[in-house]
Amino acid sequence: MSEANRDDENAHLLGDEAMHQPGQALKLGFVAGVIQRERMPGFERMLWRACRGNVFVRQAQIEAALEDPVSGDQVYKSVFIIFFQGEQLKTRVKKICEGFRATLYPCPETPPERREMKMGVMTRIEDLNTVLAQTQDHRHRVLVAAAKNIRTWFVKVRKIKAIYHTLNWFNLDVTQKCLIAECWVPAADTETIQLALRRGSERSGSSVSPVLNSIQTREAPPTYNRTNKFTQGFQDLVDAYGVASYREMNPAPYTIITFPFLFGVMFGDFGHGIIMALMAGWMVWKEKPLAAKKIDNEIASIFFGGRYIILLMGLFSIYTGFIYNDIFSKSVNVLGSSWRNCFRVEEIEHSDSETLLLPPENATCYYGVPYGFGFDPVWQVASNRVTYQNAFKMKISVLLGVAQMLFGVILSVYNYRYFRKFSDIVTMFLPQVLFLLCLFGWLCMLCLLKWIMYSAPFNPTTPEEIRYGTHCAPSLLLIFINMFLLKDMNADSKGSGLGEEYCDGYLFDGQKGFQYFLLLIGVLCIPWMLIAKPALIFWQRRNAARSQLPATNGDVAAPTAGGGGGGGHSDDEEFSEICIHQAIHTVEYVLGSVSHTASYLRLWALSLAHSQLSEVLWTMVLVRGLSLTQEYWGGILLYIIFAAWAALTVSILIVMEGLSAFLHTLRLHWVEFQSKFYSGEGYLFIPFSFEILLKEADSED
């Protein structure tokens, strides 16, 4: 190749402005930097086109992700170096690097300078690492020191915020240069609040002494019930139905006893009650450690919040289980059975079952003295055990239900007295209590009389023993139904067997006429409830209109608006609305007395279901499982069978049955009991309390 052609080729490679001349040394410039990895292909393409191929590019990928100083995101980059010749290409390359947001770094041209620069960079990196390590160590020490006080700081900040938030509700009196606030204060805490205000004024060095005055208002005050950790759960159950109006009768103190007792009636089992009581007792024992953990699970926190309720429910279940003589569907002979076996072993082994139905002549199987407490354990093997227990539990359910409803009606008197509705005692309370006593109270009396008057003699001889024996025991259901149908019991009283001529279907002489008298009073109570109160209001308004005085509804004005098991009526309410309201209330009470009494039969139904389910679980799992084998590996099988029985007992009989009994007990209190006197139309008094504020803040965190 000639010299001219070689020069033309060099001119083409290096550009028109950098022609190689003979005798001159070739000198290349270069730039280095980093660029995002995804921009590298376009960057190389732009360099080739803009520089017409007169640049030489080398690039290498950086494996580690780098942090973007602007966005803070992790990005991957590539390092590059670009060789060129001439100042025009240098300017063009730098502009392209700036357009692609590449970061250029200075790099010396000679190797010694590059080595020196590298050593300087390494030194600076080591210095920066040292500074970073010392900074991190200092930050760690500061954070550790702050962590010791962070809880205290949070508490102080939240208290200060709560104080200033409350101060924002104050009114500023510019003339007196003082703050004025209106708030609700418990009457029992008035002296304590005055002392606290005086102490705060003295500590702040204020020259103005605080003044606490009671003002009159027509606004209904909030309801404040003082509770502790034991009564709080029961009060929450009542407040879930509705907060009591101010000074309205609070059902919570009575619920503390009636709620776990009615639960025990449905859940009566000595063994299951012990397990429930032990679980609740453990939560009570570990109360402070568990409360400090701040349980996040909602179900666990509900169980922990109701630990005292569960404890009482377990204790009452033990009590009723001892009455039922029911321990995991089995009975124990603690006090000695009142029955004995009347047959000899030879008679049992050599006789058919039909010949053993009656005891031997002149022999008795019953000692004549009842079992000391609860059910006799002999009922566990009796063929009529379920029939006997059903009759007993059904009558007990009616007795408990009518007693609780009657108690609820009596509590309404206290509401009438406080709210100055004295006329409602005559127009509402008296007909309600007479209606309940004359009908369903009489049914309870029949149950008690039948238990007291009738017995089961083996050989009745006298007419008195025959009449009050098993042959003439009347059906209480028939007596109660025929009482409403005005039907004589003589047609249904004739039985079969010995002494049927002595049976008349009644418990005592004169019962028929006495029942008609009670029925008449109960029927007359219905128009009494329906008409008396509207008629009294109409008469009062007419007299007030004649005398041109404002009507007062017959009573002194109530201190506050509130409930009272029927409610009152304002003076501006239309008389037609009063009549409609009273008619609805009368129908609701009359029909509710029937339905509520029947609703208490759930005590019997759930108790029967629990005992039968417990017996089925015992028979189907333990008894059948243990009878499978008697080999040496029966011990392992016993372990597995008992574990299955224990798991089913806890999950089904205690958890599921316990929850079912709890909900039914809650319904009995909300509907059947509280509806007799409780309206629950008030609102809660929430005092300013740092403890409440901090608990709410912790729950939000």
XYZ file of C-alpha atoms in Angstrom:
701
model
C 0.000 0.000 0.000
C 1.356 3.438 -0.899
C 2.024 6.270 1.583
C -0.866 8.288 0.207
C -3.356 5.453 0.533
C -2.192 4.785 4.120
C -2.671 8.476 4.971
C -6.157 8.448 3.430
C -7.082 5.460 5.532
C -5.815 7.121 8.748
C -7.710 10.235 7.807
C -10.859 8.204 7.438
C -10.340 6.512 10.855
C -9.466 9.585 12.912
C -11.577 12.209 11.163
C -10.944 15.082 8.858
C -9.758 17.345 11.648
C -7.114 14.862 12.940
C -5.193 13.812 9.869
C -2.011 11.902 10.698
C 1.044 13.650 9.495
C 4.374 11.915 8.962
C 6.682 12.273 11.931
C 3.843 12.962 14.465
C 3.078 10.555 17.474
C -0.471 9.163 17.804
C -2.151 10.567 20.984
C -5.671 9.373 22.063
C -7.919 10.994 24.633
C -10.407 9.108 26.785
C -13.286 9.600 29.298
C -14.584 7.083 31.897
C -17.778 6.834 33.899
C -20.798 4.740 34.795
C -24.259 4.507 33.264
C -27.419 2.532 33.988
C -27.242 -0.927 32.503
C -30.400 -0.708 30.448
C -29.187 2.494 28.726
C -25.875 1.018 27.544
C -27.012 -0.326 24.127
C -28.552 2.982 23.109
C -25.545 4.853 24.461
C -23.137 2.856 22.261
C -25.376 3.271 19.217
C -25.561 7.037 19.689
C -21.739 7.286 20.055
C -21.205 5.328 16.819
C -23.599 7.433 14.814
C -22.642 10.829 16.245
C -18.899 10.220 16.018
C -19.050 8.346 12.716
C -17.344 5.319 14.232
C -14.280 7.312 15.345
C -14.532 6.246 19.003
C -13.574 3.053 20.751
C -15.849 1.966 23.663
C -15.185 -0.700 26.299
C -17.741 -1.491 29.059
C -18.095 -3.907 31.969
C -21.106 -4.650 34.151
C -21.068 -3.884 37.899
C -22.488 -6.970 39.635
C -23.604 -5.324 42.875
C -26.689 -3.115 42.932
C -26.065 0.565 43.669
C -28.380 3.048 45.403
C -29.703 5.916 43.340
C -28.918 9.111 45.321
C -32.007 10.861 43.947
C -34.756 8.242 44.260
C -33.081 5.883 46.709
C -33.923 2.854 44.553
C -31.513 -0.007 43.883
C -30.236 0.122 40.279
C -27.704 -1.849 38.260
C -25.011 0.064 36.329
C -22.127 -0.528 33.914
C -18.707 1.128 33.869
C -17.351 2.338 30.494
C -14.299 3.956 28.945
C -14.338 5.800 25.576
C -11.192 6.469 23.463
C -11.105 9.246 20.845
C -8.772 11.770 19.224
C -9.344 15.494 19.041
C -11.125 18.159 21.017
C -14.242 18.130 18.852
C -14.865 14.442 19.519
C -14.196 15.005 23.217
C -16.845 17.721 23.377
C -19.300 15.599 21.384
C -18.725 12.529 23.627
C -19.256 14.514 26.829
C -22.517 15.949 25.516
C -23.741 12.453 24.651
C -22.767 11.239 28.150
C -24.671 14.147 29.684
C -27.720 13.357 27.545
C -27.761 9.739 28.693
C -27.270 10.825 32.340
C -23.973 9.033 32.615
C -21.673 9.996 35.463
C -18.118 10.811 34.376
C -15.120 10.435 36.667
C -11.700 12.052 36.216
C -8.879 9.690 35.358
C -5.199 10.709 35.002
C -3.432 9.944 31.751
C -0.162 8.571 33.098
C 0.127 5.283 35.022
C 1.926 6.812 38.059
C -0.804 9.418 38.430
C -3.444 6.729 38.128
C -1.743 4.635 40.812
C -1.491 7.653 43.070
C -5.142 8.495 42.508
C -6.116 4.890 43.226
C -4.230 4.956 46.501
C -5.950 8.214 47.422
C -9.383 6.753 46.633
C -8.651 3.687 48.728
C -7.517 5.900 51.586
C -10.682 7.988 51.390
C -12.822 4.847 51.278
C -11.142 3.548 54.410
C -11.671 6.899 56.104
C -15.335 6.910 55.090
C -15.800 3.353 56.383
C -14.258 4.385 59.665
C -16.545 7.418 59.892
C -19.575 5.322 58.983
C -18.720 2.707 61.583
C -18.229 5.342 64.265
C -21.468 7.070 63.203
C -23.393 3.813 63.306
C -21.957 2.966 66.692
C -22.851 6.438 68.019
C -26.356 6.166 66.559
C -26.781 2.766 68.179
C -25.753 4.150 71.554
C -28.141 7.078 71.174
C -31.036 4.810 70.161
C -30.360 2.399 73.028
C -30.366 5.295 75.462
C -33.546 6.658 73.904
C -35.242 3.252 73.978
C -34.998 3.276 77.758
C -37.104 6.423 77.901
C -39.246 6.111 74.748
C -42.187 4.654 76.650
C -42.065 7.494 79.174
C -41.815 10.062 76.398
C -44.812 8.568 74.578
C -46.838 8.648 77.779
C -45.876 12.253 78.477
C -46.643 13.386 74.931
C -50.037 11.662 74.923
C -50.909 13.124 78.302
C -49.922 16.613 77.177
C -51.922 16.254 73.956
C -54.960 15.055 75.916
C -54.665 17.979 78.343
C -54.417 20.580 75.600
C -57.213 18.925 73.636
C -59.417 19.221 76.710
C -58.344 22.833 77.292
C -59.483 23.651 73.764
C -63.040 22.972 74.929
C -62.799 25.666 77.602
C -64.289 29.121 77.112
C -62.053 32.134 77.691
C -63.458 34.911 79.819
C -61.579 37.984 78.615
C -62.812 40.264 81.395
C -61.863 37.960 84.238
C -58.895 36.455 82.375
C -59.840 32.910 83.308
C -61.040 29.690 81.665
C -64.594 28.408 82.104
C -65.628 24.827 81.418
C -68.866 22.869 81.727
C -68.641 19.147 82.337
C -70.350 16.219 84.024
C -68.958 15.249 87.383
C -69.951 12.294 89.598
C -71.644 13.713 92.669
C -69.623 11.447 94.955
C -66.354 12.854 93.559
C -67.150 16.543 94.003
C -64.927 16.999 97.070
C -62.093 15.070 95.427
C -62.271 17.288 92.339
C -62.301 20.467 94.451
C -59.225 19.254 96.322
C -57.453 18.437 93.052
C -58.261 21.892 91.620
C -56.980 23.589 94.760
C -53.792 21.532 94.722
C -53.208 22.271 91.041
C -53.713 26.001 91.593
C -51.215 26.034 94.452
C -48.556 24.130 92.482
C -48.915 26.386 89.455
C -48.556 29.514 91.582
C -51.775 31.023 90.306
C -53.273 33.925 92.216
C -56.832 32.995 91.124
C -58.443 30.251 93.154
C -60.518 27.711 91.165
C -64.292 27.694 91.588
C -66.495 24.622 91.138
C -70.228 25.315 90.977
C -73.179 23.085 90.229
C -75.429 24.382 87.449
C -78.948 23.361 86.468
C -79.550 21.862 83.045
C -82.384 20.201 81.181
C -79.993 17.870 79.376
C -80.187 14.227 80.416
C -77.015 13.331 82.360
C -74.864 10.403 81.278
C -74.831 7.115 83.149
C -71.828 6.198 85.250
C -71.593 2.799 86.937
C -68.575 2.248 89.132
C -67.044 -1.117 88.385
C -63.937 -3.103 89.207
C -62.172 -5.918 87.384
C -64.729 -8.414 88.769
C -67.937 -6.524 87.929
C -66.703 -4.975 84.667
C -67.504 -8.067 82.595
C -71.093 -8.286 83.830
C -71.614 -4.560 83.289
C -70.337 -4.929 79.723
C -72.936 -7.661 79.102
C -75.699 -5.305 80.204
C -74.305 -2.321 78.277
C -74.138 -4.445 75.118
C -77.966 -4.481 75.200
C -78.237 -0.768 75.983
C -76.821 1.755 78.424
C -79.161 2.557 81.287
C -80.770 5.978 81.440
C -79.582 8.239 84.209
C -80.547 6.756 87.611
C -82.412 3.892 85.962
C -82.308 0.553 87.758
C -79.114 -1.244 86.728
C -79.525 -5.015 86.127
C -75.772 -5.734 86.424
C -75.635 -6.422 90.217
C -78.374 -9.046 89.911
C -76.830 -10.445 86.726
C -73.677 -11.322 88.692
C -75.646 -14.101 90.413
C -78.486 -14.965 88.035
C -76.353 -15.190 84.900
C -73.891 -17.899 86.054
C -76.686 -19.707 87.930
C -78.946 -20.037 84.885
C -75.900 -21.072 82.873
C -75.181 -23.761 85.464
C -78.761 -25.037 85.202
C -78.201 -25.665 81.480
C -74.583 -26.798 81.795
C -74.902 -28.814 85.016
C -72.033 -31.283 85.052
C -69.585 -31.617 87.914
C -66.651 -32.699 85.746
C -67.156 -30.186 82.947
C -67.676 -27.433 85.513
C -64.346 -28.260 87.167
C -62.518 -28.030 83.829
C -64.142 -24.668 83.061
C -63.431 -23.334 86.565
C -59.791 -24.452 86.389
C -59.280 -22.741 83.040
C -60.815 -19.483 84.311
C -58.942 -19.806 87.610
C -55.665 -20.036 85.713
C -56.473 -16.813 83.821
C -57.340 -15.088 87.106
C -54.118 -16.360 88.706
C -52.013 -15.208 85.732
C -54.003 -12.022 85.380
C -51.158 -9.496 85.529
C -48.723 -11.353 83.215
C -51.464 -11.987 80.657
C -52.667 -8.379 80.813
C -49.098 -7.149 80.292
C -48.753 -9.211 77.109
C -51.574 -7.218 75.440
C -53.163 -10.168 73.646
C -53.798 -9.383 69.969
C -56.048 -12.358 69.219
C -59.656 -11.187 69.454
C -61.094 -14.493 70.693
C -58.386 -14.886 73.334
C -58.909 -11.304 74.520
C -62.658 -11.926 74.849
C -62.052 -15.017 76.967
C -59.542 -13.127 79.102
C -61.899 -10.180 79.561
C -64.654 -12.518 80.765
C -62.437 -14.632 83.026
C -64.467 -13.863 86.155
C -67.721 -14.642 84.330
C -66.307 -17.990 83.180
C -65.051 -18.704 86.701
C -68.512 -18.160 88.216
C -70.137 -20.163 85.436
C -67.799 -23.054 86.182
C -68.478 -22.884 89.937
C -72.239 -22.821 89.448
C -71.950 -25.690 86.970
C -70.180 -27.672 89.704
C -73.023 -26.851 92.091
C -75.813 -27.851 89.700
C -73.820 -30.878 88.560
C -73.690 -31.992 92.184
C -77.477 -31.556 92.348
C -77.965 -33.538 89.133
C -75.367 -36.046 90.396
C -73.826 -35.905 86.939
C -70.050 -36.268 86.494
C -69.135 -36.898 82.852
C -72.589 -38.573 82.508
C -71.931 -40.775 85.571
C -73.185 -40.624 89.145
C -71.415 -41.108 92.457
C -72.872 -42.486 95.692
C -71.534 -39.981 98.205
C -74.319 -39.874 100.798
C -75.581 -43.439 100.454
C -78.479 -44.394 98.200
C -81.999 -44.567 99.602
C -82.715 -47.689 97.532
C -81.514 -51.248 97.873
C -81.754 -54.493 95.926
C -84.817 -56.444 97.115
C -83.859 -59.736 95.432
C -81.390 -62.403 96.346
C -78.711 -63.508 93.920
C -80.432 -66.888 93.402
C -83.683 -65.174 92.453
C -81.946 -62.956 89.931
C -80.004 -65.807 88.299
C -82.928 -68.304 88.077
C -85.822 -65.978 87.219
C -87.059 -64.302 84.096
C -87.052 -60.517 83.864
C -90.868 -60.448 84.004
C -90.937 -62.022 87.459
C -88.555 -59.392 88.831
C -90.776 -56.423 88.077
C -92.372 -56.449 91.520
C -90.521 -56.773 94.820
C -91.053 -59.871 96.964
C -94.016 -59.961 99.266
C -93.683 -57.808 102.404
C -90.396 -56.377 101.095
C -89.524 -52.831 100.204
C -86.743 -51.437 98.043
C -87.027 -47.868 99.365
C -85.819 -46.885 102.794
C -88.350 -44.041 103.042
C -85.731 -41.319 103.458
C -84.817 -39.286 100.371
C -81.271 -38.821 99.196
C -79.432 -36.163 101.173
C -78.644 -33.709 98.338
C -79.505 -33.887 94.657
C -80.462 -36.947 92.655
C -80.148 -40.407 94.124
C -77.401 -42.265 92.204
C -79.787 -45.186 91.664
C -81.467 -43.133 88.934
C -78.398 -43.725 86.792
C -79.477 -47.365 86.262
C -83.250 -46.776 86.330
C -85.210 -47.386 83.153
C -87.301 -44.231 83.670
C -84.337 -41.996 84.452
C -84.832 -39.674 81.487
C -88.568 -39.347 82.170
C -87.990 -38.456 85.819
C -85.196 -35.966 85.089
C -87.215 -34.347 82.319
C -90.179 -33.781 84.633
C -87.947 -32.354 87.351
C -85.912 -30.061 85.091
C -88.971 -28.829 83.210
C -90.739 -27.803 86.441
C -87.541 -26.210 87.785
C -87.215 -24.202 84.554
C -90.742 -22.821 84.918
C -90.199 -22.000 88.596
C -86.928 -20.161 87.910
C -88.361 -18.337 84.914
C -91.475 -17.045 86.667
C -89.403 -16.045 89.713
C -86.960 -14.031 87.597
C -89.732 -12.366 85.571
C -91.604 -11.483 88.776
C -88.414 -10.007 90.197
C -88.000 -7.912 87.033
C -91.568 -6.560 87.361
C -90.906 -5.662 91.010
C -87.749 -3.765 90.024
C -89.858 -1.513 87.777
C -91.363 0.019 90.945
C -88.001 1.596 91.780
C -87.900 3.227 88.347
C -91.430 4.557 88.782
C -90.551 5.975 92.181
C -87.396 7.742 91.081
C -88.880 9.198 87.897
C -91.948 10.347 89.902
C -94.355 8.249 87.854
C -96.454 7.269 90.840
C -99.567 6.736 88.755
C -97.756 4.019 86.781
C -97.491 1.965 89.962
C -101.289 1.650 89.965
C -101.911 1.594 86.215
C -98.903 -0.537 85.189
C -97.202 -2.381 88.036
C -100.250 -3.733 89.911
C -102.026 -5.255 86.868
C -98.755 -6.698 85.579
C -97.808 -8.393 88.831
C -101.375 -9.659 89.410
C -101.585 -11.058 85.875
C -98.271 -12.861 86.283
C -99.069 -14.227 89.748
C -102.672 -15.300 89.076
C -101.757 -17.322 85.995
C -98.123 -18.397 85.897
C -97.523 -17.910 89.585
C -100.397 -20.328 90.173
C -98.725 -22.833 87.836
C -95.581 -22.634 89.983
C -97.684 -23.145 93.106
C -99.224 -26.261 91.555
C -95.720 -27.664 90.966
C -94.738 -27.095 94.581
C -98.020 -28.500 95.949
C -97.703 -31.632 93.858
C -94.163 -32.211 95.122
C -95.253 -31.722 98.734
C -98.615 -33.477 98.789
C -98.019 -36.587 96.687
C -95.822 -39.580 97.477
C -95.259 -43.130 96.216
C -96.304 -45.701 98.881
C -95.932 -49.354 97.852
C -99.083 -50.652 99.503
C -101.579 -47.790 99.964
C -104.484 -48.830 102.177
C -106.303 -45.738 103.412
C -108.274 -43.441 101.083
C -105.861 -40.615 101.951
C -102.839 -42.667 100.863
C -104.619 -43.717 97.676
C -105.700 -40.184 96.751
C -102.249 -38.717 97.301
C -100.370 -41.650 95.772
C -99.145 -42.392 92.296
C -102.572 -43.605 91.085
C -104.270 -40.214 91.515
C -101.408 -37.793 90.760
C -102.980 -35.317 88.298
C -101.319 -33.814 85.245
C -100.447 -30.183 85.853
C -100.536 -29.453 82.140
C -104.145 -30.680 81.942
C -105.079 -28.670 85.025
C -103.588 -25.487 83.532
C -105.185 -26.016 80.109
C -108.633 -26.851 81.552
C -108.363 -23.768 83.745
C -108.322 -21.568 80.636
C -110.946 -23.689 78.844
C -113.239 -23.564 81.914
C -113.430 -27.332 81.730
C -113.966 -29.680 84.655
C -111.132 -32.081 85.464
C -113.434 -34.919 86.635
C -113.881 -36.211 83.110
C -110.120 -36.675 82.666
C -109.240 -37.719 86.190
C -110.445 -41.308 86.277
C -107.451 -43.568 86.120
C -107.100 -47.296 86.069
C -106.138 -49.500 88.959
C -106.515 -49.434 92.672
C -108.622 -46.636 94.192
C -109.627 -44.851 91.033
C -112.873 -43.770 92.692
C -110.863 -41.487 95.003
C -109.330 -39.509 92.140
C -111.014 -36.251 91.162
C -108.205 -34.602 89.150
C -107.546 -31.795 91.646
C -104.915 -31.332 94.289
C -107.287 -30.165 97.022
C -110.935 -29.454 97.609
C -112.194 -26.147 96.271
C -109.394 -25.883 93.733
C -111.785 -25.450 90.821
C -113.492 -22.378 92.242
C -110.196 -20.883 93.361
C -108.742 -21.313 89.865
C -111.733 -19.578 88.306
C -111.251 -16.698 90.715
C -107.576 -16.366 89.741
C -108.479 -16.569 86.063
C -111.055 -13.816 86.489
C -108.526 -11.532 88.161
C -105.954 -12.260 85.439
C -108.458 -11.468 82.676
C -109.550 -8.232 84.399
C -105.913 -7.112 84.543
C -105.819 -6.888 80.743
C -108.387 -4.039 80.397
C -106.846 -2.505 83.538
C -103.502 -2.189 81.745
C -105.182 -1.148 78.508
C -107.584 1.552 79.723
C -106.478 2.860 83.129
C -103.454 4.906 82.094
C -104.969 6.580 78.975
C -108.140 7.352 80.958
C -106.107 8.933 83.763
C -104.136 11.074 81.303
C -107.341 12.151 79.546
C -108.932 13.156 82.865
C -105.837 15.111 83.954
C -105.599 16.985 80.654
C -109.276 17.898 80.743
C -108.987 19.246 84.295
C -105.835 21.149 83.330
C -107.614 22.700 80.357
C -110.534 23.772 82.553
C -108.302 25.392 85.127
C -105.988 26.793 82.389
C -102.984 25.171 84.005
C -100.304 23.125 82.251
C -100.913 19.411 82.415
C -98.452 17.425 84.490
C -99.523 13.902 83.590
C -100.669 13.436 87.187
C -97.172 13.205 88.713
C -94.454 15.546 89.849
C -92.034 16.322 87.050
C -89.326 13.720 86.788
C -85.767 14.840 87.486
C -84.653 13.480 84.117
C -86.138 11.644 81.223
C -85.700 7.957 81.569
C -87.074 4.484 81.261
C -89.107 2.510 83.648
C -90.455 -0.603 82.052
C -93.178 1.021 80.050
C -92.006 4.546 79.731
C -93.835 7.777 80.190
C -95.563 10.185 77.851
C -94.746 13.825 77.292
C -97.398 16.482 77.693
C -97.416 17.407 74.005
C -97.933 13.832 72.802
C -101.198 13.197 71.014
C -103.787 11.298 73.021
C -104.339 8.887 70.139
C -100.614 8.035 70.150
C -100.796 7.423 73.892
C -103.679 4.984 73.401
C -101.846 3.170 70.598
C -98.650 2.974 72.663
C -100.518 1.604 75.658
C -102.355 -0.966 73.535
C -99.060 -2.179 72.056
C -97.483 -2.382 75.505
C -100.449 -4.335 76.896
C -100.479 -6.858 74.062
C -96.714 -7.186 74.296
C -96.796 -7.880 78.030
C -99.716 -10.344 77.906
C -98.347 -12.359 75.002
C -94.801 -11.923 76.283
C -95.712 -13.454 79.635
C -96.749 -16.630 77.811
C -93.832 -16.707 75.377
C -91.256 -15.738 77.984
C -92.421 -18.460 80.352
C -92.124 -20.976 77.537
C -88.739 -19.508 76.640
C -87.366 -20.514 80.039
C -87.911 -24.132 79.020
C -84.606 -23.788 77.193
C -83.051 -24.381 80.617
C -84.560 -27.867 80.562
C -83.868 -28.495 76.873
C -80.184 -27.582 76.959
C -79.626 -29.443 80.222
C -81.167 -32.565 78.690
C -79.133 -32.163 75.487
C -75.902 -31.712 77.438
C -76.435 -34.759 79.651
C -77.486 -36.990 76.748
C -74.607 -35.852 74.554
C -72.184 -36.483 77.403
C -73.614 -39.978 77.886
C -73.419 -40.738 74.171
C -69.789 -39.621 74.069
C -68.948 -41.763 77.086
C -70.694 -44.843 75.699
C -69.632 -44.585 72.062
C -65.986 -43.628 72.658
C -64.773 -44.891 76.007
C -66.976 -47.926 76.644
C -66.884 -49.306 73.100
C -63.255 -48.372 72.611
C -62.084 -50.092 75.769
C -64.037 -53.238 74.968
C -62.207 -53.794 71.679
C -59.292 -55.743 73.117
C -57.725 -56.991 76.304
C -54.320 -57.769 74.815
C -51.003 -56.335 75.962
C -51.238 -53.513 73.426
C -54.503 -52.409 75.019
C -52.567 -49.827 77.066
C -51.541 -47.990 73.911
C -55.102 -48.212 72.626
C -56.381 -46.896 75.966
C -54.073 -43.893 75.651
C -55.376 -43.109 72.144
C -59.045 -43.629 73.068
C -58.800 -41.484 76.184
C -57.053 -38.714 74.211
C -59.874 -38.771 71.647
C -62.518 -38.705 74.382
C -60.781 -35.817 76.172
C -60.426 -33.833 72.940
C -64.095 -34.319 72.042
C -65.137 -33.466 75.596
C -63.252 -30.178 75.600
C -64.103 -29.133 72.034
C -67.762 -30.177 71.901
C -69.136 -30.469 75.420
C -67.235 -27.582 76.997
C -66.486 -25.105 74.210
C -69.452 -25.549 71.859
C -72.063 -26.499 74.460
C -70.703 -23.832 76.809
C -70.964 -21.176 74.117
C -74.515 -22.288 73.287
C -75.554 -22.167 76.949
C -73.885 -18.752 77.316
C -75.830 -17.294 74.386
C -79.131 -18.715 75.635
C -78.472 -17.338 79.115
C -77.656 -13.951 77.610
C -80.949 -13.988 75.700
C -82.908 -14.845 78.856
C -81.438 -11.814 80.609
C -81.737 -9.378 77.723
C -85.273 -10.279 76.647
C -87.126 -12.162 79.367
C -85.683 -10.372 82.419
C -84.594 -6.862 81.432
C -87.643 -6.134 79.284
C -89.772 -5.991 82.452
C -88.100 -2.856 83.814
C -85.127 -1.797 81.700
C -85.221 0.555 78.709
C -81.481 1.119 78.131
C -81.820 4.435 76.281
C -79.012 6.359 77.990
C -75.388 7.035 77.119
C -72.177 6.295 78.985
C -70.246 8.767 81.085
C -66.639 8.593 79.896
C -64.439 10.439 82.395
C -61.176 12.106 81.512
C -58.700 9.420 82.433
C -55.069 9.048 81.435
C -55.394 5.302 81.912
C -58.241 5.056 79.386
C -56.406 7.283 76.908
C -53.210 5.251 77.135
C -55.088 1.951 76.750
C -56.839 3.238 73.621
C -53.517 4.461 72.210
C -51.878 1.104 72.897
C -54.737 -0.748 71.224
C -54.418 1.481 68.150
C -50.663 0.888 68.030
